[in-house]
Amino acid sequence: MPKPVVILGVFVADTAYRAERPPRMGETILGNSFALGPGGKGSNQAVAAARAGAETHFVSRLGRDPFADMALATWAEAGVHPAVTQVDDGYTGAAYIFIEEATGNNAIIICPGVAGDIAPADLDAHADLIRGAGVFMTQLEQPLDAARHGLRMAREAGVTTILNPAPAADLPEGMLALCDYATPNESETEALTGMAVTGPDDAAHAAAALRDLGVGTAIVTLGENGVFFDDGARSAHLPALSAGPVVETTGAGDAFNGGFAAALAEGMDPLDAVRFGNATAAISVTRPGTAPSMPSRAEIDALLAAG
Ligand code: RIB
């Protein structure tokens, strides 16, 4: 029986606008469509991990408002177990997502609301859950000290730790050394290492630099160019998979991380877990939205079997 995946992070409501281009400052443009749905990197990852088959617990904070109701309904549908504090004096956050019509690529502003107040005490309240996990994963949409506290607590209990360092931030000394895995994209890798990453060759050098900074295994995600993996003993470029035409790339990184964490918790070899994460992401980009685009385990297995 695999141990659970525990994820610390943020839920926000995604407000997604599709248009030919973003507006310039002072300009109003007509968009093509609008959608409101569940988002937030941590919550998206939790939905992806649960739909991929992992027992998944999500540590976070919500307000008491319609967006909080959306969060609870999303987790109930996906089978995510909330380890969440609801507070009265603040709002559940939201994200503005611009989606470029021609490519499906995005630009995002996130306001985490009460999840921006997540503190080490939120982790302490679920210490037994974290210490009993197979995998603990977090991102950087909530305060850094909470992320670091969770990683440390998990690491000290022998739990496998994953940091998805998104959005990019200056990390405190020693934080990367708490990470068995770090999964930055190109720009996050550049922020951490100072090395520009435009493809697999750059990623190989940057992955080695991440390992020098203390990361156990560096996994640099490269969008349509796949993933570069380096654990010190093995390094490999794993191309992206295709599951059909790309509709929207928002949440693809979350799909990868959720699938990867679920696979690791099952005891898959890390390179196979990366392939599993790639398949999860490949399916998610064929659908609109973030959390709603996460595939089921049967869909992931079918894509891997077809490849
Ligand atoms: O990674 C995609 C997510 O980033 C969106 O759901 C948005 O909420 C932001 O947190």
mmCIF file of C-alpha atoms and ligand atoms in Angstrom:
data_model
loop_
_atom_site.group_PDB
_atom_site.id
_atom_site.type_symbol
_atom_site.label_atom_id
_atom_site.label_comp_id
_atom_site.label_asym_id
_atom_site.label_seq_id
_atom_site.Cartn_x
_atom_site.Cartn_y
_atom_site.Cartn_z
ATOM 1 C CA MET A 1 0.000 0.000 0.000
ATOM 2 C CA PRO A 2 1.700 3.262 -1.095
ATOM 3 C CA LYS A 3 2.085 5.975 1.509
ATOM 4 C CA PRO A 4 0.198 9.241 0.910
ATOM 5 C CA VAL A 5 1.287 12.305 -0.987
ATOM 6 C CA VAL A 6 1.037 15.453 1.174
ATOM 7 C CA ILE A 7 1.080 18.794 -0.631
ATOM 8 C CA LEU A 8 1.422 22.257 0.903
ATOM 9 C CA GLY A 9 0.173 25.084 -1.267
ATOM 10 C CA VAL A 10 -2.415 27.568 -2.363
ATOM 11 C CA PHE A 11 -5.892 27.366 -3.871
ATOM 12 C CA VAL A 12 -7.120 30.322 -5.904
ATOM 13 C CA ALA A 13 -9.968 30.806 -8.337
ATOM 14 C CA ASP A 14 -8.583 31.118 -11.857
ATOM 15 C CA THR A 15 -10.141 33.844 -14.007
ATOM 16 C CA ALA A 16 -8.930 33.029 -17.506
ATOM 17 C CA TYR A 17 -9.195 35.430 -20.449
ATOM 18 C CA ARG A 18 -8.430 34.279 -23.991
ATOM 19 C CA ALA A 19 -7.398 37.054 -26.390
ATOM 20 C CA GLU A 20 -5.137 37.608 -29.389
ATOM 21 C CA ARG A 21 -2.679 39.566 -27.231
ATOM 22 C CA PRO A 22 -2.437 41.110 -23.747
ATOM 23 C CA PRO A 23 -3.598 44.724 -23.322
ATOM 24 C CA ARG A 24 -0.999 47.473 -23.140
ATOM 25 C CA MET A 25 -1.021 49.751 -20.079
ATOM 26 C CA GLY A 26 -3.951 52.167 -20.362
ATOM 27 C CA GLU A 27 -5.591 50.134 -23.143
ATOM 28 C CA THR A 28 -8.839 48.112 -23.210
ATOM 29 C CA ILE A 29 -9.157 45.264 -25.720
ATOM 30 C CA LEU A 30 -11.935 42.796 -26.484
ATOM 31 C CA GLY A 31 -11.190 39.231 -25.500
ATOM 32 C CA ASN A 32 -12.496 36.044 -27.120
ATOM 33 C CA SER A 33 -13.694 34.127 -24.051
ATOM 34 C CA PHE A 34 -13.673 33.983 -20.265
ATOM 35 C CA ALA A 35 -13.692 31.061 -17.815
ATOM 36 C CA LEU A 36 -13.803 30.842 -14.025
ATOM 37 C CA GLY A 37 -12.451 27.674 -12.412
ATOM 38 C CA PRO A 38 -10.339 26.133 -9.667
ATOM 39 C CA GLY A 39 -6.597 26.842 -9.687
ATOM 40 C CA GLY A 40 -3.543 27.573 -7.572
ATOM 41 C CA LYS A 41 -0.389 25.567 -8.160
ATOM 42 C CA GLY A 42 -0.545 23.474 -4.995
ATOM 43 C CA SER A 43 -4.222 22.684 -5.366
ATOM 44 C CA ASN A 44 -3.783 21.814 -9.052
ATOM 45 C CA GLN A 45 -0.932 19.470 -8.118
ATOM 46 C CA ALA A 46 -3.070 17.837 -5.438
ATOM 47 C CA VAL A 47 -5.904 17.274 -7.928
ATOM 48 C CA ALA A 48 -3.430 15.816 -10.436
ATOM 49 C CA ALA A 49 -1.900 13.464 -7.848
ATOM 50 C CA ALA A 50 -5.292 12.275 -6.599
ATOM 51 C CA ARG A 51 -6.648 11.690 -10.099
ATOM 52 C CA ALA A 52 -3.421 9.795 -10.878
ATOM 53 C CA GLY A 53 -4.264 7.412 -8.045
ATOM 54 C CA ALA A 54 -2.389 8.682 -4.979
ATOM 55 C CA GLU A 55 -3.947 9.134 -1.558
ATOM 56 C CA THR A 56 -3.456 12.895 -1.482
ATOM 57 C CA HIS A 57 -3.734 15.406 1.373
ATOM 58 C CA PHE A 58 -3.608 19.167 0.833
ATOM 59 C CA VAL A 59 -2.384 21.582 3.528
ATOM 60 C CA SER A 60 -3.594 25.151 3.016
ATOM 61 C CA ARG A 61 -5.797 28.035 4.178
ATOM 62 C CA LEU A 62 -9.117 29.237 2.790
ATOM 63 C CA GLY A 63 -11.530 32.028 3.607
ATOM 64 C CA ARG A 64 -15.274 31.435 3.965
ATOM 65 C CA ASP A 65 -16.622 32.600 0.645
ATOM 66 C CA PRO A 66 -17.770 31.274 -2.750
ATOM 67 C CA PHE A 67 -14.184 30.637 -3.918
ATOM 68 C CA ALA A 68 -13.605 28.517 -0.778
ATOM 69 C CA ASP A 69 -16.750 26.556 -1.657
ATOM 70 C CA MET A 70 -15.282 26.027 -5.131
ATOM 71 C CA ALA A 71 -12.088 24.662 -3.553
ATOM 72 C CA LEU A 72 -13.924 22.216 -1.298
ATOM 73 C CA ALA A 73 -16.118 20.987 -4.167
ATOM 74 C CA THR A 74 -13.069 20.540 -6.425
ATOM 75 C CA TRP A 75 -11.208 18.478 -3.829
ATOM 76 C CA ALA A 76 -14.274 16.377 -3.034
ATOM 77 C CA GLU A 77 -14.745 15.543 -6.719
ATOM 78 C CA ALA A 78 -11.050 14.676 -7.196
ATOM 79 C CA GLY A 79 -10.688 12.737 -3.926
ATOM 80 C CA VAL A 80 -8.212 15.172 -2.321
ATOM 81 C CA HIS A 81 -8.294 15.161 1.497
ATOM 82 C CA PRO A 82 -8.213 18.754 2.799
ATOM 83 C CA ALA A 83 -5.948 19.550 5.763
ATOM 84 C CA VAL A 84 -7.143 23.120 5.610
ATOM 85 C CA THR A 85 -7.851 25.938 8.051
ATOM 86 C CA GLN A 86 -10.785 28.188 7.127
ATOM 87 C CA VAL A 87 -10.521 31.738 8.471
ATOM 88 C CA ASP A 88 -13.133 34.491 8.732
ATOM 89 C CA ASP A 89 -10.947 37.562 8.373
ATOM 90 C CA GLY A 90 -9.794 37.410 4.761
ATOM 91 C CA TYR A 91 -10.626 36.200 1.284
ATOM 92 C CA THR A 92 -9.809 33.101 -0.744
ATOM 93 C CA GLY A 93 -7.475 34.218 -3.518
ATOM 94 C CA ALA A 94 -7.780 34.585 -7.264
ATOM 95 C CA ALA A 95 -5.549 34.555 -10.329
ATOM 96 C CA TYR A 96 -5.740 36.615 -13.519
ATOM 97 C CA ILE A 97 -4.694 34.397 -16.420
ATOM 98 C CA PHE A 98 -4.137 35.809 -19.900
ATOM 99 C CA ILE A 99 -4.165 33.050 -22.534
ATOM 100 C CA GLU A 100 -2.748 33.852 -25.953
ATOM 101 C CA GLU A 101 -5.291 32.543 -28.465
ATOM 102 C CA ALA A 102 -2.793 31.428 -31.121
ATOM 103 C CA THR A 103 -0.553 29.357 -28.848
ATOM 104 C CA GLY A 104 -2.458 28.572 -25.654
ATOM 105 C CA ASN A 105 0.455 30.062 -23.685
ATOM 106 C CA ASN A 106 -0.241 32.166 -20.622
ATOM 107 C CA ALA A 107 0.796 34.961 -18.284
ATOM 108 C CA ILE A 108 -0.505 35.030 -14.706
ATOM 109 C CA ILE A 109 -0.989 37.365 -11.755
ATOM 110 C CA ILE A 110 -1.923 35.560 -8.544
ATOM 111 C CA CYS A 111 -3.239 37.104 -5.295
ATOM 112 C CA PRO A 112 -3.199 34.256 -2.750
ATOM 113 C CA GLY A 113 -5.544 35.940 -0.254
ATOM 114 C CA VAL A 114 -5.572 34.226 3.137
ATOM 115 C CA ALA A 115 -3.244 31.507 1.799
ATOM 116 C CA GLY A 116 -0.616 34.240 1.778
ATOM 117 C CA ASP A 117 -0.685 33.988 5.581
ATOM 118 C CA ILE A 118 0.157 30.266 5.717
ATOM 119 C CA ALA A 119 2.779 29.877 8.441
ATOM 120 C CA PRO A 120 4.907 27.095 9.982
ATOM 121 C CA ALA A 121 2.104 26.554 12.531
ATOM 122 C CA ASP A 122 -0.145 25.350 9.678
ATOM 123 C CA LEU A 123 2.387 22.575 9.062
ATOM 124 C CA ASP A 124 2.789 21.810 12.770
ATOM 125 C CA ALA A 125 -0.976 21.283 12.977
ATOM 126 C CA HIS A 126 -0.580 18.384 10.507
ATOM 127 C CA ALA A 127 2.816 17.098 11.643
ATOM 128 C CA ASP A 128 1.712 13.464 11.932
ATOM 129 C CA LEU A 129 0.276 13.533 8.422
ATOM 130 C CA ILE A 130 3.476 15.006 6.979
ATOM 131 C CA ARG A 131 5.762 12.641 8.888
ATOM 132 C CA GLY A 132 3.705 9.650 7.733
ATOM 133 C CA ALA A 133 3.733 10.628 4.064
ATOM 134 C CA GLY A 134 5.590 8.904 1.254
ATOM 135 C CA VAL A 135 6.122 12.188 -0.572
ATOM 136 C CA PHE A 136 5.876 15.816 0.603
ATOM 137 C CA MET A 137 5.703 18.476 -2.115
ATOM 138 C CA THR A 138 5.379 22.245 -2.096
ATOM 139 C CA GLN A 139 5.703 25.307 -4.325
ATOM 140 C CA LEU A 140 6.316 28.991 -3.527
ATOM 141 C CA GLU A 141 2.895 30.665 -3.766
ATOM 142 C CA GLN A 142 2.641 30.672 0.048
ATOM 143 C CA PRO A 143 5.352 32.209 2.264
ATOM 144 C CA LEU A 144 8.840 30.761 2.001
ATOM 145 C CA ASP A 145 9.198 30.071 5.719
ATOM 146 C CA ALA A 146 6.200 27.734 5.594
ATOM 147 C CA ALA A 147 7.600 25.896 2.570
ATOM 148 C CA ARG A 148 10.987 25.533 4.222
ATOM 149 C CA HIS A 149 9.418 24.341 7.492
ATOM 150 C CA GLY A 150 7.410 21.681 5.676
ATOM 151 C CA LEU A 151 10.415 20.475 3.699
ATOM 152 C CA ARG A 152 12.508 20.277 6.849
ATOM 153 C CA MET A 153 9.826 18.446 8.822
ATOM 154 C CA ALA A 154 9.387 15.919 6.021
ATOM 155 C CA ARG A 155 13.107 15.496 5.433
ATOM 156 C CA GLU A 156 13.772 14.837 9.144
ATOM 157 C CA ALA A 157 11.120 12.098 9.078
ATOM 158 C CA GLY A 158 12.682 10.434 6.015
ATOM 159 C CA VAL A 159 9.862 11.506 3.705
ATOM 160 C CA THR A 160 10.792 12.144 0.045
ATOM 161 C CA THR A 161 10.684 15.903 -0.581
ATOM 162 C CA ILE A 162 9.868 17.755 -3.815
ATOM 163 C CA LEU A 163 10.122 21.514 -4.297
ATOM 164 C CA ASN A 164 8.472 23.009 -7.368
ATOM 165 C CA PRO A 165 10.091 26.457 -7.039
ATOM 166 C CA ALA A 166 7.252 28.375 -8.689
ATOM 167 C CA PRO A 167 6.903 31.289 -8.879
ATOM 168 C CA ALA A 168 10.632 32.039 -8.867
ATOM 169 C CA ALA A 169 11.987 33.476 -5.615
ATOM 170 C CA ASP A 170 15.267 34.081 -3.814
ATOM 171 C CA LEU A 171 15.568 31.048 -1.571
ATOM 172 C CA PRO A 172 17.063 31.163 1.907
ATOM 173 C CA GLU A 173 20.488 29.592 2.359
ATOM 174 C CA GLY A 174 20.226 25.823 2.677
ATOM 175 C CA MET A 175 16.652 25.446 1.432
ATOM 176 C CA LEU A 176 17.582 23.548 -1.725
ATOM 177 C CA ALA A 177 19.534 21.055 0.391
ATOM 178 C CA LEU A 178 16.191 20.014 1.946
ATOM 179 C CA CYS A 179 14.948 18.879 -1.476
ATOM 180 C CA ASP A 180 15.289 15.330 -2.746
ATOM 181 C CA TYR A 181 13.849 16.677 -6.004
ATOM 182 C CA ALA A 182 13.507 20.206 -7.411
ATOM 183 C CA THR A 183 11.409 20.758 -10.523
ATOM 184 C CA PRO A 184 11.953 24.307 -11.872
ATOM 185 C CA ASN A 185 10.985 25.379 -15.382
ATOM 186 C CA GLU A 186 13.404 27.313 -17.606
ATOM 187 C CA SER A 187 12.917 30.756 -16.030
ATOM 188 C CA GLU A 188 12.847 29.383 -12.474
ATOM 189 C CA THR A 189 16.063 27.487 -13.196
ATOM 190 C CA GLU A 190 17.675 30.705 -14.403
ATOM 191 C CA ALA A 191 16.513 32.505 -11.244
ATOM 192 C CA LEU A 192 18.083 29.808 -9.067
ATOM 193 C CA THR A 193 21.332 29.286 -10.963
ATOM 194 C CA GLY A 194 21.884 32.467 -12.978
ATOM 195 C CA MET A 195 22.166 30.257 -16.081
ATOM 196 C CA ALA A 196 19.851 30.913 -19.035
ATOM 197 C CA VAL A 197 18.019 27.770 -20.177
ATOM 198 C CA THR A 198 16.614 27.538 -23.702
ATOM 199 C CA GLY A 199 16.814 23.777 -24.325
ATOM 200 C CA PRO A 200 18.181 20.430 -23.169
ATOM 201 C CA ASP A 201 21.877 21.345 -23.543
ATOM 202 C CA ASP A 202 21.556 24.413 -21.294
ATOM 203 C CA ALA A 203 19.358 22.407 -18.946
ATOM 204 C CA ALA A 204 22.087 19.788 -18.493
ATOM 205 C CA HIS A 205 24.530 22.436 -17.229
ATOM 206 C CA ALA A 206 21.889 24.130 -15.065
ATOM 207 C CA ALA A 207 20.779 20.803 -13.580
ATOM 208 C CA ALA A 208 24.356 20.128 -12.497
ATOM 209 C CA ALA A 209 24.450 23.615 -10.935
ATOM 210 C CA LEU A 210 21.223 22.904 -9.047
ATOM 211 C CA ARG A 211 22.788 19.747 -7.678
ATOM 212 C CA ASP A 212 25.835 21.761 -6.606
ATOM 213 C CA LEU A 213 23.396 24.004 -4.694
ATOM 214 C CA GLY A 214 22.222 20.974 -2.709
ATOM 215 C CA VAL A 215 19.307 19.512 -4.690
ATOM 216 C CA GLY A 216 19.323 15.695 -4.685
ATOM 217 C CA THR A 217 17.837 15.229 -8.158
ATOM 218 C CA ALA A 218 17.353 18.166 -10.518
ATOM 219 C CA ILE A 219 14.426 17.934 -12.924
ATOM 220 C CA VAL A 220 14.316 20.934 -15.273
ATOM 221 C CA THR A 221 10.996 21.146 -17.104
ATOM 222 C CA LEU A 222 11.243 22.501 -20.646
ATOM 223 C CA GLY A 223 7.637 22.780 -21.805
ATOM 224 C CA GLU A 224 7.211 21.327 -25.286
ATOM 225 C CA ASN A 225 10.876 20.203 -25.148
ATOM 226 C CA GLY A 226 10.215 17.787 -22.283
ATOM 227 C CA VAL A 227 12.292 17.402 -19.146
ATOM 228 C CA PHE A 228 15.983 17.159 -18.229
ATOM 229 C CA PHE A 229 16.780 14.773 -15.332
ATOM 230 C CA ASP A 230 20.030 14.595 -13.354
ATOM 231 C CA ASP A 231 20.444 12.620 -10.134
ATOM 232 C CA GLY A 232 24.229 12.551 -10.173
ATOM 233 C CA ALA A 233 24.400 8.922 -11.300
ATOM 234 C CA ARG A 234 22.070 9.272 -14.286
ATOM 235 C CA SER A 235 21.283 12.219 -16.522
ATOM 236 C CA ALA A 236 18.765 12.120 -19.351
ATOM 237 C CA HIS A 237 16.621 14.274 -21.599
ATOM 238 C CA LEU A 238 13.070 12.894 -21.723
ATOM 239 C CA PRO A 239 11.068 14.387 -24.606
ATOM 240 C CA ALA A 240 7.532 15.606 -24.062
ATOM 241 C CA LEU A 241 4.702 13.263 -25.058
ATOM 242 C CA SER A 242 1.775 14.230 -27.274
ATOM 243 C CA ALA A 243 -1.842 13.381 -26.535
ATOM 244 C CA GLY A 244 -3.398 15.623 -29.190
ATOM 245 C CA PRO A 245 -3.621 19.279 -30.188
ATOM 246 C CA VAL A 246 -2.604 21.781 -27.496
ATOM 247 C CA VAL A 247 -5.548 23.836 -26.208
ATOM 248 C CA GLU A 248 -4.015 25.498 -23.125
ATOM 249 C CA THR A 249 -0.687 25.078 -21.367
ATOM 250 C CA THR A 250 -1.742 26.678 -18.050
ATOM 251 C CA GLY A 251 -1.283 24.099 -15.288
ATOM 252 C CA ALA A 252 0.928 21.785 -17.371
ATOM 253 C CA GLY A 253 3.721 22.093 -14.812
ATOM 254 C CA ASP A 254 1.255 21.288 -12.048
ATOM 255 C CA ALA A 255 0.080 18.223 -13.965
ATOM 256 C CA PHE A 256 3.687 17.074 -14.307
ATOM 257 C CA ASN A 257 4.429 17.583 -10.616
ATOM 258 C CA GLY A 258 1.229 15.917 -9.422
ATOM 259 C CA GLY A 259 1.737 12.908 -11.670
ATOM 260 C CA PHE A 260 5.427 12.674 -10.764
ATOM 261 C CA ALA A 261 4.692 12.792 -7.022
ATOM 262 C CA ALA A 262 1.985 10.136 -7.301
ATOM 263 C CA ALA A 263 4.319 7.847 -9.240
ATOM 264 C CA LEU A 264 7.178 8.323 -6.769
ATOM 265 C CA ALA A 265 4.836 7.530 -3.876
ATOM 266 C CA GLU A 266 3.998 4.251 -5.619
ATOM 267 C CA GLY A 267 7.688 3.390 -5.662
ATOM 268 C CA MET A 268 8.296 3.872 -9.385
ATOM 269 C CA ASP A 269 11.875 4.394 -10.522
ATOM 270 C CA PRO A 270 12.378 8.192 -10.712
ATOM 271 C CA LEU A 271 12.924 8.137 -14.499
ATOM 272 C CA ASP A 272 9.681 6.190 -14.937
ATOM 273 C CA ALA A 273 8.009 8.670 -12.589
ATOM 274 C CA VAL A 274 9.192 11.488 -14.878
ATOM 275 C CA ARG A 275 7.646 9.671 -17.868
ATOM 276 C CA PHE A 276 4.427 9.314 -15.866
ATOM 277 C CA GLY A 277 4.527 13.055 -15.101
ATOM 278 C CA ASN A 278 5.140 13.826 -18.769
ATOM 279 C CA ALA A 279 2.077 11.777 -19.733
ATOM 280 C CA THR A 280 -0.029 13.576 -17.124
ATOM 281 C CA ALA A 281 1.059 16.953 -18.526
ATOM 282 C CA ALA A 282 0.601 15.863 -22.148
ATOM 283 C CA ILE A 283 -3.055 15.066 -21.543
ATOM 284 C CA SER A 284 -3.714 18.177 -19.454
ATOM 285 C CA VAL A 285 -2.646 20.558 -22.240
ATOM 286 C CA THR A 286 -5.262 19.105 -24.600
ATOM 287 C CA ARG A 287 -8.001 20.524 -22.347
ATOM 288 C CA PRO A 288 -8.955 23.986 -21.077
ATOM 289 C CA GLY A 289 -8.469 25.036 -17.470
ATOM 290 C CA THR A 290 -5.990 23.912 -14.828
ATOM 291 C CA ALA A 291 -7.421 21.581 -12.163
ATOM 292 C CA PRO A 292 -10.278 20.495 -14.491
ATOM 293 C CA SER A 293 -7.734 19.424 -17.126
ATOM 294 C CA MET A 294 -6.013 16.818 -14.929
ATOM 295 C CA PRO A 295 -6.354 13.293 -16.353
ATOM 296 C CA SER A 296 -7.494 10.095 -14.681
ATOM 297 C CA ARG A 297 -5.115 7.212 -13.975
ATOM 298 C CA ALA A 298 -6.689 5.194 -16.784
ATOM 299 C CA GLU A 299 -6.001 7.999 -19.272
ATOM 300 C CA ILE A 300 -2.362 8.293 -18.165
ATOM 301 C CA ASP A 301 -1.799 4.529 -18.349
ATOM 302 C CA ALA A 302 -3.372 4.407 -21.818
ATOM 303 C CA LEU A 303 -1.080 7.162 -23.158
ATOM 304 C CA LEU A 304 2.007 5.477 -21.712
ATOM 305 C CA ALA A 305 0.949 2.120 -23.147
ATOM 306 C CA ALA A 306 0.419 3.703 -26.580
ATOM 307 C CA GLY A 307 3.860 5.363 -26.560
HETATM 308 O O1 RIB B 1 0.323 26.789 -12.583
HETATM 309 C C1 RIB B 1 -0.906 27.351 -12.951
HETATM 310 C C2 RIB B 1 -1.529 28.051 -11.795
HETATM 311 O O2 RIB B 1 -0.717 29.142 -11.427
HETATM 312 C C3 RIB B 1 -2.891 28.628 -12.084
HETATM 313 O O3 RIB B 1 -3.926 27.731 -11.735
HETATM 314 C C4 RIB B 1 -2.907 29.913 -11.282
HETATM 315 O O4 RIB B 1 -3.841 29.884 -10.262
HETATM 316 C C5 RIB B 1 -1.495 30.078 -10.730
HETATM 317 O O5 RIB B 1 -1.429 29.749 -9.399
#
